[in-house]
Amino acid sequence: MGETQLNVLKGLSLEVSQGEFVSILGRSGSGKSTLLQILGCLDVADSGQYLLDGVDVFSLNDEYLSQLRAKKLGFVFQSFCLLPHLNVLRNVMVPMLYAGVPVETREGTAKDWLIRMGLGHRLYHKPSQLSGGERQRVAIARSMVNSPKLLLADEPTGNLDSEVRDLVFDELRRLQKEENVSLIIVTHDQELGYKADRALKLQDGRLCGL
Ligand SMILES: Nc1ncnc2c1ncn2[C@@H]1O[C@H](COP(=O)(O)OP(=O)(O)OP(=O)(O)O)[C@@H](O)[C@H]1O
Ligand SMILES: [Mg+2]
């Protein structure tokens, strides 16, 4: 948006293995969210190539892209992004609708994931009736229901106090190991960043080791 063209990512290269956990740190405005949006197929780079599970993402039309997003990607955001008018169970069922999962299995899968996240007693609550940590665990359940290959989390603990921050972070790491999902986390928190398999810093449009 706006008049001036801003080159945010420049000559950036990144390869992530299946099941690998990568953290990305960097100054505010360095382009971390931009990178995550491209990796999440929500935005397209002006040039370059992005291979996701062998698929050349930038060559896909909108229909294929939506399918790819629904089936191979999971998202967790700083602000949780739950739908306020739906209860917890319904929120977690939403991605299965987009992925074309048969309607009769959606509720059971969503329940299983919520129980796994320790929220079996909160199924019929609205997001506004939950704590920040609980909301983020709902968002994590929602991100995992379609067994994604790649889980993208932009400041997932940014709105949480320190105790809950560690819980949510450990939950993400546990899932990454148990489900062999690749996990890319953007964080301002060096201490959390160093817990990843690989900690990278985004600087001058490129990624380098921390
Ligand atoms: N919609 C937009 N229109 C114009 N410029 C934008 C827009 N979104 C982001 N930018 C610019 O692109 C650059 C990268 O932004 P980005 O949101 O990726 O940074 P970030 O590293 O995620 O920052 P933060 O840590 O504050 O979340 C910034 O200079 C920002 O001002
Ligand atoms: Mg950001």
mmCIF file of N, CA, C and O in Angstrom, residues 8 18 60 75 83-84 86 89 116 147 153 169 178 182 206:
data_model
loop_
_atom_site.group_PDB
_atom_site.id
_atom_site.type_symbol
_atom_site.label_atom_id
_atom_site.label_comp_id
_atom_site.label_asym_id
_atom_site.label_seq_id
_atom_site.Cartn_x
_atom_site.Cartn_y
_atom_site.Cartn_z
ATOM 1 N N VAL A 8 11.732 -5.368 0.490
ATOM 2 C CA VAL A 8 11.840 -5.872 1.871
ATOM 3 C C VAL A 8 12.734 -7.107 1.938
ATOM 4 O O VAL A 8 13.660 -7.178 2.735
ATOM 5 N N GLN A 18 11.450 -31.474 6.255
ATOM 6 C CA GLN A 18 10.232 -31.977 6.904
ATOM 7 C C GLN A 18 10.531 -32.235 8.373
ATOM 8 O O GLN A 18 11.516 -32.892 8.704
ATOM 9 N N LEU A 60 0.830 -21.512 -9.284
ATOM 10 C CA LEU A 60 -0.535 -22.029 -9.094
ATOM 11 C C LEU A 60 -1.593 -20.938 -9.253
ATOM 12 O O LEU A 60 -1.352 -19.787 -8.916
ATOM 13 N N PHE A 75 -1.627 -22.032 10.408
ATOM 14 C CA PHE A 75 -1.222 -20.682 10.824
ATOM 15 C C PHE A 75 -1.575 -20.442 12.286
ATOM 16 O O PHE A 75 -2.667 -20.776 12.723
ATOM 17 N N LEU A 83 -12.728 -16.756 15.411
ATOM 18 C CA LEU A 83 -13.980 -16.105 15.026
ATOM 19 C C LEU A 83 -14.831 -15.922 16.279
ATOM 20 O O LEU A 83 -15.216 -16.908 16.920
ATOM 21 N N PRO A 84 -15.145 -14.672 16.654
ATOM 22 C CA PRO A 84 -15.768 -14.392 17.952
ATOM 23 C C PRO A 84 -17.172 -14.970 18.119
ATOM 24 O O PRO A 84 -17.577 -15.303 19.233
ATOM 25 N N LEU A 86 -18.331 -17.809 16.899
ATOM 26 C CA LEU A 86 -18.366 -19.278 16.921
ATOM 27 C C LEU A 86 -17.768 -19.790 18.227
ATOM 28 O O LEU A 86 -16.815 -19.205 18.746
ATOM 29 N N LEU A 89 -15.266 -25.236 19.584
ATOM 30 C CA LEU A 89 -15.351 -26.420 18.723
ATOM 31 C C LEU A 89 -15.560 -26.014 17.257
ATOM 32 O O LEU A 89 -14.880 -26.506 16.361
ATOM 33 N N ARG A 116 -6.580 -32.936 23.153
ATOM 34 C CA ARG A 116 -5.112 -33.028 23.154
ATOM 35 C C ARG A 116 -4.459 -31.740 23.657
ATOM 36 O O ARG A 116 -3.389 -31.772 24.256
ATOM 37 N N SER A 147 -3.688 -31.805 9.492
ATOM 38 C CA SER A 147 -2.333 -32.374 9.450
ATOM 39 C C SER A 147 -1.441 -31.668 8.436
ATOM 40 O O SER A 147 -1.020 -32.272 7.456
ATOM 41 N N ALA A 153 4.020 -19.650 12.482
ATOM 42 C CA ALA A 153 3.542 -18.949 13.673
ATOM 43 C C ALA A 153 4.233 -17.590 13.763
ATOM 44 O O ALA A 153 5.452 -17.509 13.886
ATOM 45 N N PHE A 169 4.643 -22.224 23.856
ATOM 46 C CA PHE A 169 5.819 -22.557 23.052
ATOM 47 C C PHE A 169 6.124 -24.053 23.131
ATOM 48 O O PHE A 169 6.378 -24.709 22.118
ATOM 49 N N GLU A 178 5.960 -34.620 17.554
ATOM 50 C CA GLU A 178 5.030 -35.760 17.475
ATOM 51 C C GLU A 178 4.438 -35.928 16.082
ATOM 52 O O GLU A 178 4.175 -37.033 15.634
ATOM 53 N N SER A 182 6.875 -29.384 9.874
ATOM 54 C CA SER A 182 7.895 -28.336 9.881
ATOM 55 C C SER A 182 7.289 -27.116 10.560
ATOM 56 O O SER A 182 6.137 -26.778 10.307
ATOM 57 N N ARG A 206 17.868 -10.418 4.096
ATOM 58 C CA ARG A 206 18.409 -11.796 4.001
ATOM 59 C C ARG A 206 18.333 -12.492 5.344
ATOM 60 O O ARG A 206 18.268 -11.845 6.383
#
